[in-house]
Short mmCIF file of C-alpha atoms and ligand atoms in Angstrom, two decimals:
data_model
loop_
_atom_site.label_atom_id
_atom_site.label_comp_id
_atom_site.label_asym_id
_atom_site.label_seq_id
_atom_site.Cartn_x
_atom_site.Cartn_y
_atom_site.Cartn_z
CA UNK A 757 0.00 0.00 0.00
CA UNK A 758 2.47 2.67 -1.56
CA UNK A 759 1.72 6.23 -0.24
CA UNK A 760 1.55 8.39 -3.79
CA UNK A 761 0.17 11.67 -3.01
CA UNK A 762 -0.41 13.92 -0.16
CA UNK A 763 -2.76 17.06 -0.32
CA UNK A 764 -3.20 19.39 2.09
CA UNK A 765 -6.69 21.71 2.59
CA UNK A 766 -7.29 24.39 4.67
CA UNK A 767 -11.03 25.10 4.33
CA UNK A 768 -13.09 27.77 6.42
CA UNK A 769 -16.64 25.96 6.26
CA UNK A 770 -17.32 28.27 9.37
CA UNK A 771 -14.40 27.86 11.03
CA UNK A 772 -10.92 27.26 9.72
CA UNK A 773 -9.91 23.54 9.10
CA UNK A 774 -6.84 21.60 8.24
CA UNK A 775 -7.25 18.76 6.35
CA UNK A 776 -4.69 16.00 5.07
CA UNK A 777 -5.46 13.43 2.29
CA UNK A 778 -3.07 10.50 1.84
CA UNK A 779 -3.40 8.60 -1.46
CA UNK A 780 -2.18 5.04 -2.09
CA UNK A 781 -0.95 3.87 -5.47
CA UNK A 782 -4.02 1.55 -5.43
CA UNK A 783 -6.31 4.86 -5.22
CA UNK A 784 -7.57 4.21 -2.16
CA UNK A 785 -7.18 7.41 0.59
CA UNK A 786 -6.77 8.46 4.28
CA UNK A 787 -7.86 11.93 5.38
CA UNK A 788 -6.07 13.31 8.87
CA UNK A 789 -6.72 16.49 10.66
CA UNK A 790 -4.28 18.96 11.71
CA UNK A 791 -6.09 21.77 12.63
CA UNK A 792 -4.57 24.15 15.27
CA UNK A 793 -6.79 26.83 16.53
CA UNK A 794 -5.23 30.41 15.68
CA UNK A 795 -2.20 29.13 12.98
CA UNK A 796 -3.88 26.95 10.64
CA UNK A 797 -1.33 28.06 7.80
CA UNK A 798 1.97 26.94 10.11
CA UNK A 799 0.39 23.30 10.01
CA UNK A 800 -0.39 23.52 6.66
CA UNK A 801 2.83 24.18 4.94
CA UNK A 802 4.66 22.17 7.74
CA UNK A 803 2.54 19.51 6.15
CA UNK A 804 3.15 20.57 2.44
CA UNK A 805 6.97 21.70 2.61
CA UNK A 806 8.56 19.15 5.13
CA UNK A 807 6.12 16.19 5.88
CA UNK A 808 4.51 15.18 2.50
CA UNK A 809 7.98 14.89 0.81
CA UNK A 810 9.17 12.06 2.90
CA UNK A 811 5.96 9.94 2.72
CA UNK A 812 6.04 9.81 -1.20
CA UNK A 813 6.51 5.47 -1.55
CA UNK A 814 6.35 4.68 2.17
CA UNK A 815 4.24 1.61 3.09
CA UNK A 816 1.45 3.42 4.30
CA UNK A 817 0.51 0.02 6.53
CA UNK A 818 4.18 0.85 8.47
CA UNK A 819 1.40 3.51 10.74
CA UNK A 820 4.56 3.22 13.68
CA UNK A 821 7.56 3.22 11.96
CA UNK A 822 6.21 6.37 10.01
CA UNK A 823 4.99 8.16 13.67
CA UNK A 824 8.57 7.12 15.06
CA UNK A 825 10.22 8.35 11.12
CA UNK A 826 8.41 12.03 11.86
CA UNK A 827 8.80 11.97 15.60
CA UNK A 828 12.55 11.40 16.32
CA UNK A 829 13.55 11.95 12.67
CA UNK A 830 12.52 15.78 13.04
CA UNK A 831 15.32 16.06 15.63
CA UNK A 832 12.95 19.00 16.97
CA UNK A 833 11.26 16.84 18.95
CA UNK A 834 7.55 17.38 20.14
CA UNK A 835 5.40 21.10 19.93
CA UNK A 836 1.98 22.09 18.91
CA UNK A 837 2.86 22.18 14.85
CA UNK A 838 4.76 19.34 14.45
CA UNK A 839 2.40 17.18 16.55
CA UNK A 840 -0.36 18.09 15.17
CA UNK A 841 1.30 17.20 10.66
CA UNK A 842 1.95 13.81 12.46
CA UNK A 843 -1.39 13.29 14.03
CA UNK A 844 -3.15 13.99 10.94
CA UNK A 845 -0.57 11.47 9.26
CA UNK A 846 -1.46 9.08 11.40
CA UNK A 847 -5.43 9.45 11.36
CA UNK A 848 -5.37 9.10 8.00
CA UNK A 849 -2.84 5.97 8.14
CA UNK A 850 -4.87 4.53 10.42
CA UNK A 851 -8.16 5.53 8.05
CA UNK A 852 -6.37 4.07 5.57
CA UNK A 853 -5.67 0.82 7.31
CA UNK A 854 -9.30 0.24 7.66
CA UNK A 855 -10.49 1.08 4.57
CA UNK A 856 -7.79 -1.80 3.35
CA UNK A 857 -9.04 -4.02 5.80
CA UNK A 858 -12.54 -3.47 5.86
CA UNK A 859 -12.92 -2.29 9.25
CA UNK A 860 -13.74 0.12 11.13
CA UNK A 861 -10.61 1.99 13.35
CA UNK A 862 -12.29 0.79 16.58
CA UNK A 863 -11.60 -2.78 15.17
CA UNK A 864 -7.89 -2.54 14.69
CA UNK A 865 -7.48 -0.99 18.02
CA UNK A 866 -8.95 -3.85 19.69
CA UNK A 867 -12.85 -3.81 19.37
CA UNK A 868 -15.79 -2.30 20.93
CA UNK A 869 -15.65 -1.99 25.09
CA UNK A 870 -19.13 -0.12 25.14
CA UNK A 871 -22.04 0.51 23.27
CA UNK A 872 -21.36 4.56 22.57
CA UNK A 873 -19.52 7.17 23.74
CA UNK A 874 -21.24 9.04 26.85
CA UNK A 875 -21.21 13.16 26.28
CA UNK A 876 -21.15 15.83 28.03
CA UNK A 877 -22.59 19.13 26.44
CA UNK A 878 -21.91 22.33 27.00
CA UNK A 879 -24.13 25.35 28.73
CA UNK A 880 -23.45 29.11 28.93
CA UNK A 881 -25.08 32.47 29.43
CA UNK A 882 -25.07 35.72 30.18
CA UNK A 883 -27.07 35.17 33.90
CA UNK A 884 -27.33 31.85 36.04
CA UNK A 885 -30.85 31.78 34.71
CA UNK A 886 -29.72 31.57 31.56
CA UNK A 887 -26.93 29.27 31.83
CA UNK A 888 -29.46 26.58 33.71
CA UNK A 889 -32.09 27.20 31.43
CA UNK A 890 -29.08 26.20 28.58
CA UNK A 891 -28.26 23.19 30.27
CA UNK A 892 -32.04 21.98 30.52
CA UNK A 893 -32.24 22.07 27.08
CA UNK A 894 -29.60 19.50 27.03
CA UNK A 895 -30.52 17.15 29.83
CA UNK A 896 -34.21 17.51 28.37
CA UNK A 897 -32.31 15.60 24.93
CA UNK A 898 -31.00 12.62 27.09
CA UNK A 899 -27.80 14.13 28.03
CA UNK A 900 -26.38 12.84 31.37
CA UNK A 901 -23.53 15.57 31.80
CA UNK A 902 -23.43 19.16 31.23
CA UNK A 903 -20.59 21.71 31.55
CA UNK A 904 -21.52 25.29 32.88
CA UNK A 905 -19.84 28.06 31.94
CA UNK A 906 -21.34 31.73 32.84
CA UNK A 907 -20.27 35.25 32.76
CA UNK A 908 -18.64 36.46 35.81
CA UNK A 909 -20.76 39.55 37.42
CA UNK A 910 -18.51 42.72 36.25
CA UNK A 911 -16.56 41.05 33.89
CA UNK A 912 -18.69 42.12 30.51
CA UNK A 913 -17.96 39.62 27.72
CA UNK A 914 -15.79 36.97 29.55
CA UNK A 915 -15.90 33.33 30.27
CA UNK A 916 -17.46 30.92 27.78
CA UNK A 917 -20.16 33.28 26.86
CA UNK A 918 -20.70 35.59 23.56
CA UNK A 919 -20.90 39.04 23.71
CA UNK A 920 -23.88 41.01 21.70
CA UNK A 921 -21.61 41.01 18.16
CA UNK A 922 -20.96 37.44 18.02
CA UNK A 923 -23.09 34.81 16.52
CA UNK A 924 -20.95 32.14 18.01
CA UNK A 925 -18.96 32.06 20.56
CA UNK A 926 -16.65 29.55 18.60
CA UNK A 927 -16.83 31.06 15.67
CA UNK A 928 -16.35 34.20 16.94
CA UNK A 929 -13.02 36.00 14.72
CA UNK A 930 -13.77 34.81 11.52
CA UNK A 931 -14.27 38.95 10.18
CA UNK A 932 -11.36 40.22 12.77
CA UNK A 933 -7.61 40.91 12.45
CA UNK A 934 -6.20 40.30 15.73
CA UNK A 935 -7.19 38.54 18.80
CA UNK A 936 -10.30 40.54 21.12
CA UNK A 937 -9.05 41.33 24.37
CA UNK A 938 -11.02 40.30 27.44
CA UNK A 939 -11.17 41.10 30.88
CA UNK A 940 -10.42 39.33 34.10
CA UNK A 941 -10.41 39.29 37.91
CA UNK A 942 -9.79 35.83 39.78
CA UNK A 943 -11.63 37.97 42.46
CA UNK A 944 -14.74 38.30 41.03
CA UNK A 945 -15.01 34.77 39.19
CA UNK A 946 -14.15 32.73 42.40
CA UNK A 947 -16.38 34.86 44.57
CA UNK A 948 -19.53 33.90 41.91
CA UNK A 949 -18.82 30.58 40.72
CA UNK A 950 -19.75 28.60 44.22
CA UNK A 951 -23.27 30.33 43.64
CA UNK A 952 -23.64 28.69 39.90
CA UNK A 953 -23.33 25.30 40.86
CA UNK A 954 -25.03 25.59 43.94
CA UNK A 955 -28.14 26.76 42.15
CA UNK A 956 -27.32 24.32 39.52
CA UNK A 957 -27.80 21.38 42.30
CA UNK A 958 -30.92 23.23 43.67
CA UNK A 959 -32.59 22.70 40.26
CA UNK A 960 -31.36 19.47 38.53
CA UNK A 961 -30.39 17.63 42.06
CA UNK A 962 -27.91 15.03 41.74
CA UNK A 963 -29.48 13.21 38.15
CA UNK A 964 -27.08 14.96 36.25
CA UNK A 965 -23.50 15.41 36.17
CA UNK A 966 -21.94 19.05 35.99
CA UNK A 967 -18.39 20.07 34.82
CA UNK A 968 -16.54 23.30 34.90
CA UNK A 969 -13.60 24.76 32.49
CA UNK A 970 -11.53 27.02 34.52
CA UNK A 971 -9.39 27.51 31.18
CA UNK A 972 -5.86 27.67 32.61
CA UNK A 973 -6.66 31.24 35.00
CA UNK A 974 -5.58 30.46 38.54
CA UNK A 975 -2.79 29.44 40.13
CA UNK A 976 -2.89 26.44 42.44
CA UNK A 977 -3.96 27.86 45.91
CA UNK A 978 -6.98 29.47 44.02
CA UNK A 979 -7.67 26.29 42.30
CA UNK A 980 -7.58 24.84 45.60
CA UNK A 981 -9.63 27.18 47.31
CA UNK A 982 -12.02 26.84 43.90
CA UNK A 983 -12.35 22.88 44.62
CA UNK A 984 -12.84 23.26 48.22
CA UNK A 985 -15.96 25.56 47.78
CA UNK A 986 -17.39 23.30 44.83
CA UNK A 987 -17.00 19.73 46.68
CA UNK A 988 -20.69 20.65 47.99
CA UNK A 989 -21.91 20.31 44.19
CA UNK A 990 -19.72 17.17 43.79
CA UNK A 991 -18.28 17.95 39.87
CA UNK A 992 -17.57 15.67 37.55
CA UNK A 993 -14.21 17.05 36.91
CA UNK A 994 -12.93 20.68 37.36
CA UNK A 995 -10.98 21.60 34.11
CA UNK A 996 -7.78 23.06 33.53
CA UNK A 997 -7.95 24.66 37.26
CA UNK A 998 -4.44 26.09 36.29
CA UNK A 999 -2.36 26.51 33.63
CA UNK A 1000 -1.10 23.33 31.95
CA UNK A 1001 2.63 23.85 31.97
CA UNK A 1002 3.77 22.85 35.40
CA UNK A 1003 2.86 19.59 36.26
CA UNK A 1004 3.28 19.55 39.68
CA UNK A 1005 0.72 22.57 39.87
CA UNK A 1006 -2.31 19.98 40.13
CA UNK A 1007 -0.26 18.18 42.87
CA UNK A 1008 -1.16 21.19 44.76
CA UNK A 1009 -4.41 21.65 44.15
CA UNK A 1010 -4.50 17.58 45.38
CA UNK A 1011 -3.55 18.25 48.51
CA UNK A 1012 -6.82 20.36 49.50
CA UNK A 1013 -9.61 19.11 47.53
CA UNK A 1014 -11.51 15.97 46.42
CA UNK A 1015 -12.84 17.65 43.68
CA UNK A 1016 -11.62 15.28 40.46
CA UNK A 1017 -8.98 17.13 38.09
CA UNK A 1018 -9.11 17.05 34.44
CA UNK A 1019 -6.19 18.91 32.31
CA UNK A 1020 -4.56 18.17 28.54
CA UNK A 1021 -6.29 19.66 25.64
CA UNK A 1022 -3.09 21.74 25.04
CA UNK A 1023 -0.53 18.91 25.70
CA UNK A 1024 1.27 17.29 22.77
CA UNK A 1025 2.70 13.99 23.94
CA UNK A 1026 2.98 11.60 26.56
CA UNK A 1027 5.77 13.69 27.97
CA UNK A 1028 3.50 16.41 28.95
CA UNK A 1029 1.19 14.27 30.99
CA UNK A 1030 3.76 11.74 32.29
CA UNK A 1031 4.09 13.79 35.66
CA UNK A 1032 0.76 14.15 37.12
CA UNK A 1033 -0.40 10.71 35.75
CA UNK A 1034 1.98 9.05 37.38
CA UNK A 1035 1.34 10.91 40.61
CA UNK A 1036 -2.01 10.80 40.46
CA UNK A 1037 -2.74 14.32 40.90
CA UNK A 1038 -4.85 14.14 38.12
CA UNK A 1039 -8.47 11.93 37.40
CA UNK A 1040 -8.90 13.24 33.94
CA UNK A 1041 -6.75 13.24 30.64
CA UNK A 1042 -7.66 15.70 28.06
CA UNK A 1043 -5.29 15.31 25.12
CA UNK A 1044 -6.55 15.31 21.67
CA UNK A 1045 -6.11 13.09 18.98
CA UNK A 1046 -5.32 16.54 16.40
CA UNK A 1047 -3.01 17.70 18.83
CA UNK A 1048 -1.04 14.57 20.58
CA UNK A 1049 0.23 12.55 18.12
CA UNK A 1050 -3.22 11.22 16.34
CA UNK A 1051 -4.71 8.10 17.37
CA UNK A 1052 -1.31 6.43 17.89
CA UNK A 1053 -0.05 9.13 20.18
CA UNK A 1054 -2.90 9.04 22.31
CA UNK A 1055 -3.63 5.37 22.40
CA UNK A 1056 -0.47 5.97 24.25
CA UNK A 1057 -1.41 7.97 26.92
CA UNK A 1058 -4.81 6.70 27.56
CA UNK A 1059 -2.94 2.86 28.45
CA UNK A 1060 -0.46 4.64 30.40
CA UNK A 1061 -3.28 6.82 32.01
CA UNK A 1062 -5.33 3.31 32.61
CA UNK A 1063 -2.24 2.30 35.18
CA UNK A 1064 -2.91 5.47 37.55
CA UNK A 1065 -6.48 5.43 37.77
CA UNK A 1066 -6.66 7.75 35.09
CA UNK A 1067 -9.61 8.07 32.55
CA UNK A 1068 -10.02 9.84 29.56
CA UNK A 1069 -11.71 13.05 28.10
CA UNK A 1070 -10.38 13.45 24.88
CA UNK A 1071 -10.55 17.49 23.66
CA UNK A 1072 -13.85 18.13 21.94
CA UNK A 1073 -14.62 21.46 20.72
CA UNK A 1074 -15.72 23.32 17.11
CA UNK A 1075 -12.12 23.89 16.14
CA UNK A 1076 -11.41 19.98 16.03
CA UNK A 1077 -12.78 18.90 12.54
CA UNK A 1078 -15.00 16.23 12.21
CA UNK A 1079 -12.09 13.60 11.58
CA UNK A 1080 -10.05 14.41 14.94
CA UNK A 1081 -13.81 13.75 16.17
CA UNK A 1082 -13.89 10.89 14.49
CA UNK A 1083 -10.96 9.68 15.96
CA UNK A 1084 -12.03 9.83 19.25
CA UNK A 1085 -15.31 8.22 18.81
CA UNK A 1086 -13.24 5.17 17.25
CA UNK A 1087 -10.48 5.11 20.67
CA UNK A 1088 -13.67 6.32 22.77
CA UNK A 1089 -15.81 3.09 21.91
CA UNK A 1090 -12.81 0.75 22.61
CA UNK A 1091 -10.02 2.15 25.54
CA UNK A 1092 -10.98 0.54 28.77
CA UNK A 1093 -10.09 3.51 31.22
CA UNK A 1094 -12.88 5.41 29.42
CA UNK A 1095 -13.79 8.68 31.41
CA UNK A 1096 -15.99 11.12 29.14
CA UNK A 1097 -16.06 12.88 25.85
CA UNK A 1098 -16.65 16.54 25.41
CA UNK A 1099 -19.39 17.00 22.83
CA UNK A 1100 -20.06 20.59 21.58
CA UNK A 1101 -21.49 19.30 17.99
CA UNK A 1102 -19.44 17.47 15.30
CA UNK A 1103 -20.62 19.94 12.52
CA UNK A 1104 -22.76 22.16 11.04
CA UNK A 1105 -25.04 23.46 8.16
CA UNK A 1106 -21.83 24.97 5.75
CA UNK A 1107 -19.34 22.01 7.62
CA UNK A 1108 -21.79 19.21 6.73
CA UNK A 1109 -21.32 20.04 2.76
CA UNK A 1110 -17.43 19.65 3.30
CA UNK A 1111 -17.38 16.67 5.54
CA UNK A 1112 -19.83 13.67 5.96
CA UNK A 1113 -18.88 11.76 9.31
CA UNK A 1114 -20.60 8.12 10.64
CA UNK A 1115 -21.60 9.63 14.09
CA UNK A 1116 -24.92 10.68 15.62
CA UNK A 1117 -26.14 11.73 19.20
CA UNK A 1118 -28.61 9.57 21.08
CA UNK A 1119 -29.58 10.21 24.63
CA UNK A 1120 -26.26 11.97 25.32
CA UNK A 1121 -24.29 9.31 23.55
CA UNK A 1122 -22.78 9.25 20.67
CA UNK A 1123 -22.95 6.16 18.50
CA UNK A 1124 -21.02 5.26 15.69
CA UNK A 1125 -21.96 3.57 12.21
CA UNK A 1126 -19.87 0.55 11.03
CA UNK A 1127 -17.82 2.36 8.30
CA UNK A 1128 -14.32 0.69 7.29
CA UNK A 1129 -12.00 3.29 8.09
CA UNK A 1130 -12.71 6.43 10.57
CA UNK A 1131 -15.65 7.07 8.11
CA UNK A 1132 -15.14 10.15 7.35
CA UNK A 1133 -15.59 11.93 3.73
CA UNK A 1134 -14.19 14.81 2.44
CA UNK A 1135 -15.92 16.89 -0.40
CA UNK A 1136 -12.87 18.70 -1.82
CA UNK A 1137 -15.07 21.33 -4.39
CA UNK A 1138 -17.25 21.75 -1.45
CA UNK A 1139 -13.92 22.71 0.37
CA UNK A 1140 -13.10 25.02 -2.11
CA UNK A 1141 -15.85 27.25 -1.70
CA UNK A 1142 -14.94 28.36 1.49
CA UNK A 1143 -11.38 29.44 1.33
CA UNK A 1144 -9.23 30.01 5.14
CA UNK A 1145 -10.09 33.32 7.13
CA UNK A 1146 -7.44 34.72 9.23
CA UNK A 1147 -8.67 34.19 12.98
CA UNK A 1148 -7.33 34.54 16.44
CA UNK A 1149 -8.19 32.97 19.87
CA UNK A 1150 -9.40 36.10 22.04
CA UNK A 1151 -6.75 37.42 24.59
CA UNK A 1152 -7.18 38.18 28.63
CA UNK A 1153 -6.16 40.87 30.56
CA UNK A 1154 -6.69 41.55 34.21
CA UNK A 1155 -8.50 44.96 34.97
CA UNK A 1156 -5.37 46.95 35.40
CA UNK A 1157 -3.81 45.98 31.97
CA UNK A 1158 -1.61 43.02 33.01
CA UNK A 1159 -1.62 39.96 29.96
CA UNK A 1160 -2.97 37.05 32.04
CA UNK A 1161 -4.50 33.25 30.55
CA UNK A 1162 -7.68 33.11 28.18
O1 LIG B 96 -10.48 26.93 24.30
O2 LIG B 96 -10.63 24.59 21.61
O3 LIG B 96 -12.66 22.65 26.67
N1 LIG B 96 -12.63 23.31 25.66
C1 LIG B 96 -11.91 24.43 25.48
C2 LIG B 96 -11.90 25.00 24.07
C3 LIG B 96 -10.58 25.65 23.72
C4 LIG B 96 -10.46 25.83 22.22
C5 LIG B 96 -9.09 26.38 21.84
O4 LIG B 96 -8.95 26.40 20.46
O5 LIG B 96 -11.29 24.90 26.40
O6 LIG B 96 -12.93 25.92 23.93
CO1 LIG B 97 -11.09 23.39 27.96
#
């Protein structure tokens, strides 16, 4: 199965995607996505300039010798770009692998270990109110977990919610230049949150589970303090309480709470999650298949996680395409130490012209159609149509100027 062409796509079907084709010389093909939020075009002609080059006549069945040829063979080892060209080489290796074999990815990873993948959605708004009455609408579908997110009193525009100009919070930049700058006080958020989920419990009671995305803004004592005040409203996880860098950050937190820990959509490899798996300071592994390595890289970690108690909630937002989703459906349905899987939606309207994908949503799980491959199409003219748009992740800064963690 000789590897004869590689194309790369970036496509803005709403949101910017990166998109890698692998062809064989028997015409059969493996799509991959590489899509990092912010530099799409890095990715792209790291794919195009340095990565397709070497795969022209590789064996694409050799899916780990070619991981191992772009991981140590860079000599740069690890980082966001070059993670992310071999995790879309490897989704679509492993796509490909199917499609030879006739099976779908979950298959060649070792079969099925559950009937679906169990989701949690997310809720925002503006008010408590309006943030519970978003997360009813979800638990009145069938869904079993919801993450609340709301806007901090004093704080206009911040935290998970849109302000008046956006359409979508996700797809928020698509018309700006440069990242939007929003505000922040660790004051004011961890004097309000408490309140959230204990009017959350108040209304739903315990037949629903509720998560919380700190997104990287305190440091560990305020995590701590954080956990401590929400053990009351017994979380699923707490999410990225701090920011990711320092692994023995959520060691701290450890120490003062029993509220469960959940961190990783930035990390790239193993490497960056070794620490606090090992230690146990974490409950949760968030690493995505687009940005760790593809399905080979996180296969990795979620086995190694399995040894320290450690479950999995693989990275699920808009800026993921439908084939890192994919991916994650297909390790979701078989790895043992399975945790949760964050489900914002795998497309939309414009999206659903580019890419047709196997999964749908039932009851807050999402279950998976028996397509040889990850089951994932591509419509490249439909791709065409919608050429990339420069767009940034927003900025924060606290109120007297300083740069602090979005
Ligand atoms: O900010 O995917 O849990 N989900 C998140 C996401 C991330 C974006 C970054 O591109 O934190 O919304
Ligand atoms: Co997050």
């Amino acid at each position: 199965m000789k590897i004869q062409d590689v194309k790369v796509f970036v496509a803005s079907p709403g949101r910017n995607f990166v998109t890698l084709k692998i062809i064989t010389e028997e015409g059969l093909y493996g799509l991959g996505d590489a899509t990092v939020n912010g530099r799409e075009l890095a990715v792209a002609a790291y794919l195009k300039d340095h990565v397709a080059p070497c795969l022209i006549g590789k064996d694409a069945h050799n899916i780990e010798d070619i991981w191992q040829y772009l991981y140590r063979g860079v000599y740069w080892r690890k980082g966001p770009i070059n993670m992310a060209a071999i995790g879309a080489v490897d989704m679509a290796l492993w796509d490909l692998k199917g499609k030879a074999a006739g099976l779908p990815v979950y298959q060649l990873l070792g079969g099925r270990s559950r009937k679906g993948v169990t989701l949690y959605a997310h809720a925002q708004g503006a008010t408590i109110e309006e943030t519970l009455g978003a997360a009813q609408v979800w638990i009145d579908k069938g869904f079993k977990a919801v993450r609340l997110q709301c806007a901090i009193p004093g704080l206009e525009g911040t935290y998970g919610v849109k302000t008046k100009e956006q359409k979508d919070y996700f797809a928020m930049q698509s018309k700006r230049y440069l990242p939007p700058e929003e505000p922040w006080s660790t004051a004011k958020y961890l004097n309000f949150i408490p309140d959230l989920f204990k009017a959350a419990r108040e209304r739903f009671g315990d037949s629903v589970e509720l998560l919380h995305d700190v997104h990287h803004r305190l440091t560990p004592i305020e995590a701590a303090r954080l956990g401590k005040a929400l053990e009351p409203y017994h979380l699923f996880f707490l999410e990225d309480a701090v920011a990711a860098e320092n692994q023995e950050s959520c060691a701290v937190i450890r120490q003062h709470t029993t509220t469960p820990l959940a961190i990783g959509e930035i990390y790239n490899t193993i490497w960056d999650c070794k620490g606090m798996i090992e230690n146990q300071s974490i409950d949760y592994i968030r690493v995505a298949a687009t940005h760790a390595g593809g399905i080979s890289g996180v296969r990795r970690i979620a086995d190694y996680a399995g040894l320290f108690h450690v479950r999995t909630a693989f990275h699920g937002p808009p800026d993921i395409s439908p084939i890192g989703h994919a991916a994650h459906m297909h390790l979701g349905l078989w790895v043992p130490n399975f945790g949760i899987q964050e489900f914002v939606r795998f497309g939309t309207e414009v999206s659903d012209r580019v890419f047709s994908y196997p999964m749908r949503v039932e009851d807050g799980m999402a279950l998976l159609e028996d397509k040889p491959g990850l089951g994932v199409d591509f419509n490249e003219d439909e791709a065409d149509l919608h050429p990339y748009k420069r767009s940034y992740l927003p900025v924060s800064r606290l109120e007297d100027g300083t740069l602090w963690n979005w």
